[in-house]
Short mmCIF file of C-alpha atoms in Angstrom, two decimals:
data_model
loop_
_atom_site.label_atom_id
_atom_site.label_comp_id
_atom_site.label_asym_id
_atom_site.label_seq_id
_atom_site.Cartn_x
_atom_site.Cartn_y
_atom_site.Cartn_z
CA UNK W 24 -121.98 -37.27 -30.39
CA UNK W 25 -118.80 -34.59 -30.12
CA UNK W 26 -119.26 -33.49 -26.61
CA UNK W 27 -119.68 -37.66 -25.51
CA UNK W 28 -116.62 -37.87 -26.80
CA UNK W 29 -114.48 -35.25 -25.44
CA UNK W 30 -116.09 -35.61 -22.11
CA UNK W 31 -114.77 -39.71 -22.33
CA UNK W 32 -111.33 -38.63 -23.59
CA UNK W 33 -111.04 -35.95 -20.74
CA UNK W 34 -112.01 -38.47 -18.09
CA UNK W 35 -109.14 -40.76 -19.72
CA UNK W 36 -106.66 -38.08 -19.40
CA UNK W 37 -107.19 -36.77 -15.91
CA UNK W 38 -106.81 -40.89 -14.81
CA UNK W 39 -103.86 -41.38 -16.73
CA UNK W 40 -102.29 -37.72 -15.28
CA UNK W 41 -103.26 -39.51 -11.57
CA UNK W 42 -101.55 -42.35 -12.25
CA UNK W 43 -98.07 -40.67 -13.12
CA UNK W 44 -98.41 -38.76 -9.81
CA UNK W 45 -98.85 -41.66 -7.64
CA UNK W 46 -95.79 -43.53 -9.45
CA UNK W 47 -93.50 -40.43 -9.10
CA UNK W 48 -94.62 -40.54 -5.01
CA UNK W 49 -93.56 -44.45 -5.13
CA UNK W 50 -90.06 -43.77 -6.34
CA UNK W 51 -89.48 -40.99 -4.67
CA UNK W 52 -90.49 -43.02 -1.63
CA UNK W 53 -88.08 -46.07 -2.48
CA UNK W 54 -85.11 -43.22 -3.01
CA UNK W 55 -85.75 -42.27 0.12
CA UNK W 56 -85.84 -45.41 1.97
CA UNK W 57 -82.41 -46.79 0.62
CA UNK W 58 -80.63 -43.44 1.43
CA UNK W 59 -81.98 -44.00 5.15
CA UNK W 60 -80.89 -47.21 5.16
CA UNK W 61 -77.75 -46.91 3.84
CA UNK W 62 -77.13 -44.00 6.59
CA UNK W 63 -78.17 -46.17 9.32
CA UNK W 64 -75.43 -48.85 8.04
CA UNK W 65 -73.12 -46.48 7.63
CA UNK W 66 -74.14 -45.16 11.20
CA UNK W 67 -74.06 -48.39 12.87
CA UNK W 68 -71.76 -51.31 11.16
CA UNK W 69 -68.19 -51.31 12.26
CA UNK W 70 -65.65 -49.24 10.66
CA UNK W 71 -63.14 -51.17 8.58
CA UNK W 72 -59.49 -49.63 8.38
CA UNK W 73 -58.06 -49.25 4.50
CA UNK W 74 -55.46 -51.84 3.90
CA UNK W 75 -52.26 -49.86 4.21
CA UNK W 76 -53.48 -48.36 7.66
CA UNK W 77 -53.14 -52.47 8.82
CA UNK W 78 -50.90 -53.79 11.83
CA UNK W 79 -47.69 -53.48 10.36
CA UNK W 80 -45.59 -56.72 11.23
CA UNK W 81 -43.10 -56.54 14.01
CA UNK W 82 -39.26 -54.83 13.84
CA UNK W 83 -36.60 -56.81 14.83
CA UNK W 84 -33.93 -55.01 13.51
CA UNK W 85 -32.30 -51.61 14.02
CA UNK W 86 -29.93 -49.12 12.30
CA UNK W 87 -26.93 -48.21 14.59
CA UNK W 88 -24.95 -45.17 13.83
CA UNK W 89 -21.26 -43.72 16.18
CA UNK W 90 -20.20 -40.59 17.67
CA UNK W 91 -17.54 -39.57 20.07
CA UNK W 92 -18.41 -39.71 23.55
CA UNK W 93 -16.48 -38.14 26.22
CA UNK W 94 -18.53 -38.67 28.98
CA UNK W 95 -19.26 -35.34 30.14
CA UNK W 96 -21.05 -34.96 33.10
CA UNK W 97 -22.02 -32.58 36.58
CA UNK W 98 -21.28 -34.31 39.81
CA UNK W 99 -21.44 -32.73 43.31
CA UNK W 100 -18.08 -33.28 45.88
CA UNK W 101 -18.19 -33.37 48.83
CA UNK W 102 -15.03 -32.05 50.78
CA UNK W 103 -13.46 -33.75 53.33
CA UNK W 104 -11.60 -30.82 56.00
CA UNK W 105 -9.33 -31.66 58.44
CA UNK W 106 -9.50 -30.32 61.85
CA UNK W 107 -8.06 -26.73 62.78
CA UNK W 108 -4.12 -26.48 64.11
CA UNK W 109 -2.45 -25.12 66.65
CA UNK W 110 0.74 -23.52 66.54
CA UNK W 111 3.20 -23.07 69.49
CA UNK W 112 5.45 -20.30 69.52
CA UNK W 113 9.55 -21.15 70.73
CA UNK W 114 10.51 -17.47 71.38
CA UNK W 115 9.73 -15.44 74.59
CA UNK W 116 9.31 -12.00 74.83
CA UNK W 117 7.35 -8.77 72.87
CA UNK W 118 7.01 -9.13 69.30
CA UNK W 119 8.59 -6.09 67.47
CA UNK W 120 7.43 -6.52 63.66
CA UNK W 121 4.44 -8.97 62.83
CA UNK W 122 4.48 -10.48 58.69
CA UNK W 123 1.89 -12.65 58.89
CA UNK W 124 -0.58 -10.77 56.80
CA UNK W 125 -0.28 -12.71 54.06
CA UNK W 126 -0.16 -16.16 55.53
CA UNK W 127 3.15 -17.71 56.43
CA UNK W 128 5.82 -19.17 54.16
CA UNK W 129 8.70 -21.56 54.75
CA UNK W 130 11.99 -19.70 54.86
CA UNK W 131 10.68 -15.77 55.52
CA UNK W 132 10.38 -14.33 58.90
CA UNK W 133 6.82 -14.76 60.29
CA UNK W 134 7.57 -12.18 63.13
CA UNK W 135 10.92 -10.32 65.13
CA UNK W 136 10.64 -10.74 68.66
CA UNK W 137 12.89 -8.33 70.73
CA UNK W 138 13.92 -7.01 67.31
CA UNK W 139 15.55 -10.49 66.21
CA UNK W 140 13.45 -12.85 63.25
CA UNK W 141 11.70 -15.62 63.99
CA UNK W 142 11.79 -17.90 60.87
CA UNK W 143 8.48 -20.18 59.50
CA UNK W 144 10.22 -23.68 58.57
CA UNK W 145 8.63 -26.33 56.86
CA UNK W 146 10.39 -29.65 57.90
CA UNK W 147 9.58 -33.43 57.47
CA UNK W 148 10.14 -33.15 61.24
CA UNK W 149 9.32 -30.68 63.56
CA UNK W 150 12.56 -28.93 65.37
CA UNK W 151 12.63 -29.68 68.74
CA UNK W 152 16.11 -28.38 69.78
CA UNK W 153 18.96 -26.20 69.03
CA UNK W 154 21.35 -27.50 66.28
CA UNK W 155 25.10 -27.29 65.78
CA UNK W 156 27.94 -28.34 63.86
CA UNK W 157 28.65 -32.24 64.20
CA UNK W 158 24.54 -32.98 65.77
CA UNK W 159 23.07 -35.56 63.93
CA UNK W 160 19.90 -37.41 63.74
CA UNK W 161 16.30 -36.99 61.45
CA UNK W 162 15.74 -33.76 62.81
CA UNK W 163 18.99 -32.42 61.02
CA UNK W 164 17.79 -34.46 57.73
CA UNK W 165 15.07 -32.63 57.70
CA UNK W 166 16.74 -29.21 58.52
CA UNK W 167 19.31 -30.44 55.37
CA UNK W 168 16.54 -31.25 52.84
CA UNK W 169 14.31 -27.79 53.57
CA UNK W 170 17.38 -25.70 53.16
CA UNK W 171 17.97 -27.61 49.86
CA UNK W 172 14.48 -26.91 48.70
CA UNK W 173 14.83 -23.41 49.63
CA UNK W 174 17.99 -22.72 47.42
CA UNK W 175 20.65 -22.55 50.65
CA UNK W 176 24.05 -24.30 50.83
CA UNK W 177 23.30 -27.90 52.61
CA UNK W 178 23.69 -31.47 52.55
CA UNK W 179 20.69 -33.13 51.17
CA UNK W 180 19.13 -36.34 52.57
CA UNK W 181 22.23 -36.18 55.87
CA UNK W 182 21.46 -36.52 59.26
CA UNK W 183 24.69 -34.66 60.04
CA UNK W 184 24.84 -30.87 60.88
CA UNK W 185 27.98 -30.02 58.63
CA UNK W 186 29.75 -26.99 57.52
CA UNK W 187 27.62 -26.76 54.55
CA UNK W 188 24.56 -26.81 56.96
CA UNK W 189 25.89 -23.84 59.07
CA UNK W 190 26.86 -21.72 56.40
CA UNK W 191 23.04 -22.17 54.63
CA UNK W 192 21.32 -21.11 57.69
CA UNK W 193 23.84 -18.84 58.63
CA UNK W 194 22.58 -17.00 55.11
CA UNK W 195 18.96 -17.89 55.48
CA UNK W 196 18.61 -15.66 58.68
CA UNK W 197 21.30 -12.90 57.48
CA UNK W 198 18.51 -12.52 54.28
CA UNK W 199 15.92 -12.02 56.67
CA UNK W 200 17.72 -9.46 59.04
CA UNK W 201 19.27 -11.13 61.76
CA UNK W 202 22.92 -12.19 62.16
CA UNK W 203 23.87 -15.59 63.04
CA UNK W 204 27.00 -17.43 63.81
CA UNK W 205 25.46 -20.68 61.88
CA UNK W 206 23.81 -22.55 64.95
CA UNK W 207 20.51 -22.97 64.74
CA UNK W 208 18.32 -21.81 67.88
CA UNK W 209 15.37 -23.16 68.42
CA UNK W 210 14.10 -19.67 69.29
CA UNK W 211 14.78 -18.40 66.00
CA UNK W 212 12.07 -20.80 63.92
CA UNK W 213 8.32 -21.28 64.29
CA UNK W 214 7.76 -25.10 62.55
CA UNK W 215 4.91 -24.87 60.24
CA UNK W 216 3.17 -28.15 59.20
CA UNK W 217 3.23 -26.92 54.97
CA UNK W 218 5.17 -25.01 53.10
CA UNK W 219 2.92 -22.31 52.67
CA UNK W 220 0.11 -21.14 55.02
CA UNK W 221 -2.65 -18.86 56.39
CA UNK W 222 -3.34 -18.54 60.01
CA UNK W 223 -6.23 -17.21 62.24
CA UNK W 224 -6.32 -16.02 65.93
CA UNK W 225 -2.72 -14.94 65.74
CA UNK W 226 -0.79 -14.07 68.76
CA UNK W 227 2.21 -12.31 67.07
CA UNK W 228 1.12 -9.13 66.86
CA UNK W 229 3.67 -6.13 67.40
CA UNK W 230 3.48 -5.05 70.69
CA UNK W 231 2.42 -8.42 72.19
CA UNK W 232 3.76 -10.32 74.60
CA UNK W 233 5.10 -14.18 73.32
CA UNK W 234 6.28 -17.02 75.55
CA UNK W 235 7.56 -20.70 74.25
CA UNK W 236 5.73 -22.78 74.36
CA UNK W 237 2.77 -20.83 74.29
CA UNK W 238 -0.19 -20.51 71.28
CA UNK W 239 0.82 -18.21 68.64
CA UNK W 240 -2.33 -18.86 66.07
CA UNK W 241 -4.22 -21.35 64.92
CA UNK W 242 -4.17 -22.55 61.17
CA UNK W 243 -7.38 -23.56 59.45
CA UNK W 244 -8.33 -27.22 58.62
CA UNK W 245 -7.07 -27.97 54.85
CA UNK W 246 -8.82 -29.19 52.03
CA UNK W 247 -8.09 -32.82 52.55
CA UNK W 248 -9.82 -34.98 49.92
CA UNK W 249 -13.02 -34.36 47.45
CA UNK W 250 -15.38 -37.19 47.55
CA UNK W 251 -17.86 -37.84 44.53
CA UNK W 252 -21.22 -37.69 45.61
CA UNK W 253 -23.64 -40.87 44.56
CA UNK W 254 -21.52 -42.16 41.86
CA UNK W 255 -19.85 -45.50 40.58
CA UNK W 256 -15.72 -45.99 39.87
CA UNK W 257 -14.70 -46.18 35.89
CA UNK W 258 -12.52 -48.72 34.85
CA UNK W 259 -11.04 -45.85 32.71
CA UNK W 260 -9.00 -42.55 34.05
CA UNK W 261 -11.48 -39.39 33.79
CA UNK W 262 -10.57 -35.83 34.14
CA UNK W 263 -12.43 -34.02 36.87
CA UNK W 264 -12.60 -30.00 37.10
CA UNK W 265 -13.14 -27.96 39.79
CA UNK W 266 -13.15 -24.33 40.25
CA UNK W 267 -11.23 -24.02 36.73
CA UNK W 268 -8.36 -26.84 38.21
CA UNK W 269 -8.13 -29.96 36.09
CA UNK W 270 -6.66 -33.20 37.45
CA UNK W 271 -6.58 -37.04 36.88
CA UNK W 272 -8.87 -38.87 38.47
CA UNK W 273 -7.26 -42.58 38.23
CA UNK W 274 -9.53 -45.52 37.15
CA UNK W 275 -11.58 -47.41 40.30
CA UNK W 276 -11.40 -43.93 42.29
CA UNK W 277 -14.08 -42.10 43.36
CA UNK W 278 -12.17 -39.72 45.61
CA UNK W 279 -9.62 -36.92 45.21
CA UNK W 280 -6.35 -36.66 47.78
CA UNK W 281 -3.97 -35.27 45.86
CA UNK W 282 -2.53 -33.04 48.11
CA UNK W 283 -1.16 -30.35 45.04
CA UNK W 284 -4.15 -30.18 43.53
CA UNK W 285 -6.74 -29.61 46.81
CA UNK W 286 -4.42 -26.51 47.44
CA UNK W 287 -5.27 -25.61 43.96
CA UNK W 288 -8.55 -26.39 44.79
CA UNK W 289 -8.55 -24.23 47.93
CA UNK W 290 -6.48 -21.24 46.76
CA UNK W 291 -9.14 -20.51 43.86
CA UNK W 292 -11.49 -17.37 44.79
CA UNK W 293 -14.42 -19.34 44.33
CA UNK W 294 -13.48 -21.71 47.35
CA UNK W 295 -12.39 -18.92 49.08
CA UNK W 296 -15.90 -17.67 49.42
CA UNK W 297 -18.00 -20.97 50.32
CA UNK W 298 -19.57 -21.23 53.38
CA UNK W 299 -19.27 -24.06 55.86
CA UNK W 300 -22.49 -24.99 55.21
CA UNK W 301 -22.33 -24.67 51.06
CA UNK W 302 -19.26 -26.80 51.71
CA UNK W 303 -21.13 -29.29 53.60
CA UNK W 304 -23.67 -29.75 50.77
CA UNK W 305 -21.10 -29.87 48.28
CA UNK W 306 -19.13 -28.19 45.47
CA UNK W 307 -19.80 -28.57 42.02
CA UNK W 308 -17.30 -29.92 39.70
CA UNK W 309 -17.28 -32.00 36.02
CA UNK W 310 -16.40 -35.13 34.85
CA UNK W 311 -15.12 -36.22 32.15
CA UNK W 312 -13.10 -39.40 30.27
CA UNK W 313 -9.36 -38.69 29.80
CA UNK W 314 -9.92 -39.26 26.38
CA UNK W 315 -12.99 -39.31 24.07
CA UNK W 316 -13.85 -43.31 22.76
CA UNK W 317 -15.91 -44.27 19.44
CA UNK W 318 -19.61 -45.37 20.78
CA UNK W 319 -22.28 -46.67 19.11
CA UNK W 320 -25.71 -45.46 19.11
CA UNK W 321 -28.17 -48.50 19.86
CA UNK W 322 -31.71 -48.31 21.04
CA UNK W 323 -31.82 -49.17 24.41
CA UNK W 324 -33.54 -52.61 24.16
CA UNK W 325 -30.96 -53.77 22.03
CA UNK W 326 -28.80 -54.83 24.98
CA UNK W 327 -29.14 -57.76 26.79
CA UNK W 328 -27.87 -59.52 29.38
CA UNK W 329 -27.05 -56.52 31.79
CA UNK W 330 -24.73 -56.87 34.37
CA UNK W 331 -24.36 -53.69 36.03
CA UNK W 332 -22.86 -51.46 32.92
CA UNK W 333 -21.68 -55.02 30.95
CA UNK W 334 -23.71 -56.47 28.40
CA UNK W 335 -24.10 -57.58 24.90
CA UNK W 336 -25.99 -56.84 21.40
CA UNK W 337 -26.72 -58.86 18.47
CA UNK W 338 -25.77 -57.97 14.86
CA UNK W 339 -27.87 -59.28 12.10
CA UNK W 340 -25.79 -62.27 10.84
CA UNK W 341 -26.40 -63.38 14.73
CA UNK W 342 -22.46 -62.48 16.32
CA UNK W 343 -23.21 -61.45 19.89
CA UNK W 344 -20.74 -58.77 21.18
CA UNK W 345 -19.78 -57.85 24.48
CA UNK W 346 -20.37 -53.83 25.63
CA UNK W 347 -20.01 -51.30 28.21
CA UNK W 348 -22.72 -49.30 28.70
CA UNK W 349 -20.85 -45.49 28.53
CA UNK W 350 -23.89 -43.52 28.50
CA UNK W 351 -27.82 -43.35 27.85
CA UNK W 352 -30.48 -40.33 26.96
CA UNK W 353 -33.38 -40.52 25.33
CA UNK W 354 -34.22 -44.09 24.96
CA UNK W 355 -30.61 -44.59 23.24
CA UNK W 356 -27.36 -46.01 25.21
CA UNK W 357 -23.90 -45.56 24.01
CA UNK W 358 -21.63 -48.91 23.87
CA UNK W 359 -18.37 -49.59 23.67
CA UNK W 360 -17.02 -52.54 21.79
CA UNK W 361 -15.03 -54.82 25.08
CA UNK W 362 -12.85 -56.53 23.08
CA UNK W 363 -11.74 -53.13 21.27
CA UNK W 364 -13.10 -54.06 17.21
CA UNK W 365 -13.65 -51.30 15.19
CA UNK W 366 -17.69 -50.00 15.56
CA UNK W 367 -17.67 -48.97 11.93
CA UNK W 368 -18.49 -52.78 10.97
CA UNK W 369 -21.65 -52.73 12.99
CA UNK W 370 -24.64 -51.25 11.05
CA UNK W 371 -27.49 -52.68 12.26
CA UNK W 372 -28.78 -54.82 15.37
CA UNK W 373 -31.28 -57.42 16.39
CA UNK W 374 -34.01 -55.90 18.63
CA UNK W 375 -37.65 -57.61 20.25
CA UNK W 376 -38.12 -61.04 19.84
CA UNK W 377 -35.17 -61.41 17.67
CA UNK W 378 -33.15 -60.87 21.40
CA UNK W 379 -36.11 -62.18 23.36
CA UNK W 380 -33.95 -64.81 26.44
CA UNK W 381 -30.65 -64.25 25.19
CA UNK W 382 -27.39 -64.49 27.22
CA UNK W 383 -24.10 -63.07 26.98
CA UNK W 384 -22.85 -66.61 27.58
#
């Protein structure tokens, strides 16, 4: 009666341990399943961005800030040379000292010939005849004004060959070594078209033989303007450098012809030693406004209604201003107020669709 009994109980136990085993497979099955299925949603449904990584609505406004501009800049020249000279001697025979070594300069012996000096002059009009006391006409002007220049007894601005005009270049050839009794002889001058300058392929060498009237030397073309290369005239007077030698460069001008300043220009070491071709392709020079102005920092698609450098911009409480465009870089242009208010009361702009078909009218 025991052993029927523990055999039934046994065969009770080993069903019940077989039925634990098959519901521990079932769950672990279902576990299984929803972590596949969860993966292949996560896999495969579109990802939805977090709320604060949404479109962001649009700007249409725009801090603005100033700074002093001067308009720095690099620009290439381009010079303009005129043509070589030729000089004709007025003396004849052999040329007994030569001072032309370091160019030739109004009022100094450029040469003696037969021992006797032969004066550069520098006059408004070239010399074309011997001179004495009581000639008149422009020639003897400007024979009176170059003797004033130089520092000799004269009368300045007369067409008349007076005392005082015989007794300054009656002194003006006794300083350079040759007497005089105050007539001027054509002879005794070589005209020179400056008041300073060098010459090439000169005749006057001692020992050579001179004759009027014949070539003495040549003198090289001058500097005669500097020409901007590919830019537009300011309506504002800039400052433009060259070779260390500052000058004005007047508003609406694109082009240098100052005559003092190219023989700066041209007397510098550094235009000394250009080619003719690095002369052709231009010098380099900066640019810059006379003074510095107050701009103001605005992107650059806060100005509208471009017309060439004139436009406009829109402050916040909806005041359109008119502006010049000074300068741009980096997605930023520099204004200037046109009607001259003070840029510290603009802060901010309209920008985008705030601007979107406005007019400067």
């Amino acid at each position: 009666m025991f052993r029927h009994e523990r055999g039934v109980k046994g065969k009770v136990d080993n069903k019940c341990h077989r039925h634990v085993n098959i519901a521990a497979w079932v769950i672990m099955s279902i576990v299984v399943a929803v972590a596949i299925t969860v993966g292949a949603c996560a896999m495969f449904m579109p990802d939805r961005p977090p709320a604060l990584l949404g479109a962001s609505g649009e700007v249409t406004q725009a801090k603005v800030s100033t700074q002093q501009y001067n308009g720095a800049q690099t620009v290439t020249l381009i010079p303009d040379i005129a043509s070589d000279r030729t000089i004709l001697g007025n003396s004849t025979g052999t040329v007994t000292a030569d001072y032309s070594g370091n160019g030739l300069s109004s009022g100094h012996a450029c040469m003696r010939v037969n021992d006797r000096a032969v004066i550069a002059l520098n006059t408004a009009l070239p010399l074309y005849r011997d001179l004495h006391v009581e000639d008149r006409g422009q020639d003897v002007r400007a024979l009176n004004n170059e003797l004033s220049r130089l520092g000799y007894q004269s009368d300045a601005d007369s067409d008349r060959y007076s005392w005082n005009t015989q007794q300054g270049w009656k002194r003006l050839m006794a300083d350079n070594g040759s007497d005089s009794d105050g007539a001027l002889l054509l002879s005794d001058i070589l005209w020179i078209p400056e008041q300073s300058v060098t010459v090439s392929n000169w005749q006057g060498t001692t020992g050579a033989s001179v004759t009027q009237g014949s070539q003495i030397g040549d003198i090289p073309g001058a500097l005669a303007k500097l020409s901007i290369k590919n830019t537009n005239p300011s309506d504002q007077d800039r400052v433009i450098t060259v070779f260390g030698q500052s000058t004005t460069l007047p508003a609406g001008q694109t082009a240098i012809d100052n005559a003092d300043y190219l023989k700066q220009v041209s007397a510098t070491e550094e235009y000394k030693t250009q080619t003719k071709d690095t002369l052709a392709a231009g010098i380099s020079g900066t640019l810059s406004l006379a003074q510095s102005i107050e701009a103001l920092r605005v992107p650059a698609g806060a100005v509208f209604g471009l017309n060439g450098s004139k436009g406009c911009i829109m402050t916040t409480d909806g005041t359109k201003h008119a502006v010049t465009v000074v300068g741009s870089s980096l997605g930023v242009s520099l204004v200037q107020l046109n009607d001259g208010g003070s840029t510290a009361s603009i802060t901010s702009v309209e920008i985008g669709s705030k601007i979107a078909g406005a007019t400067c009218s």
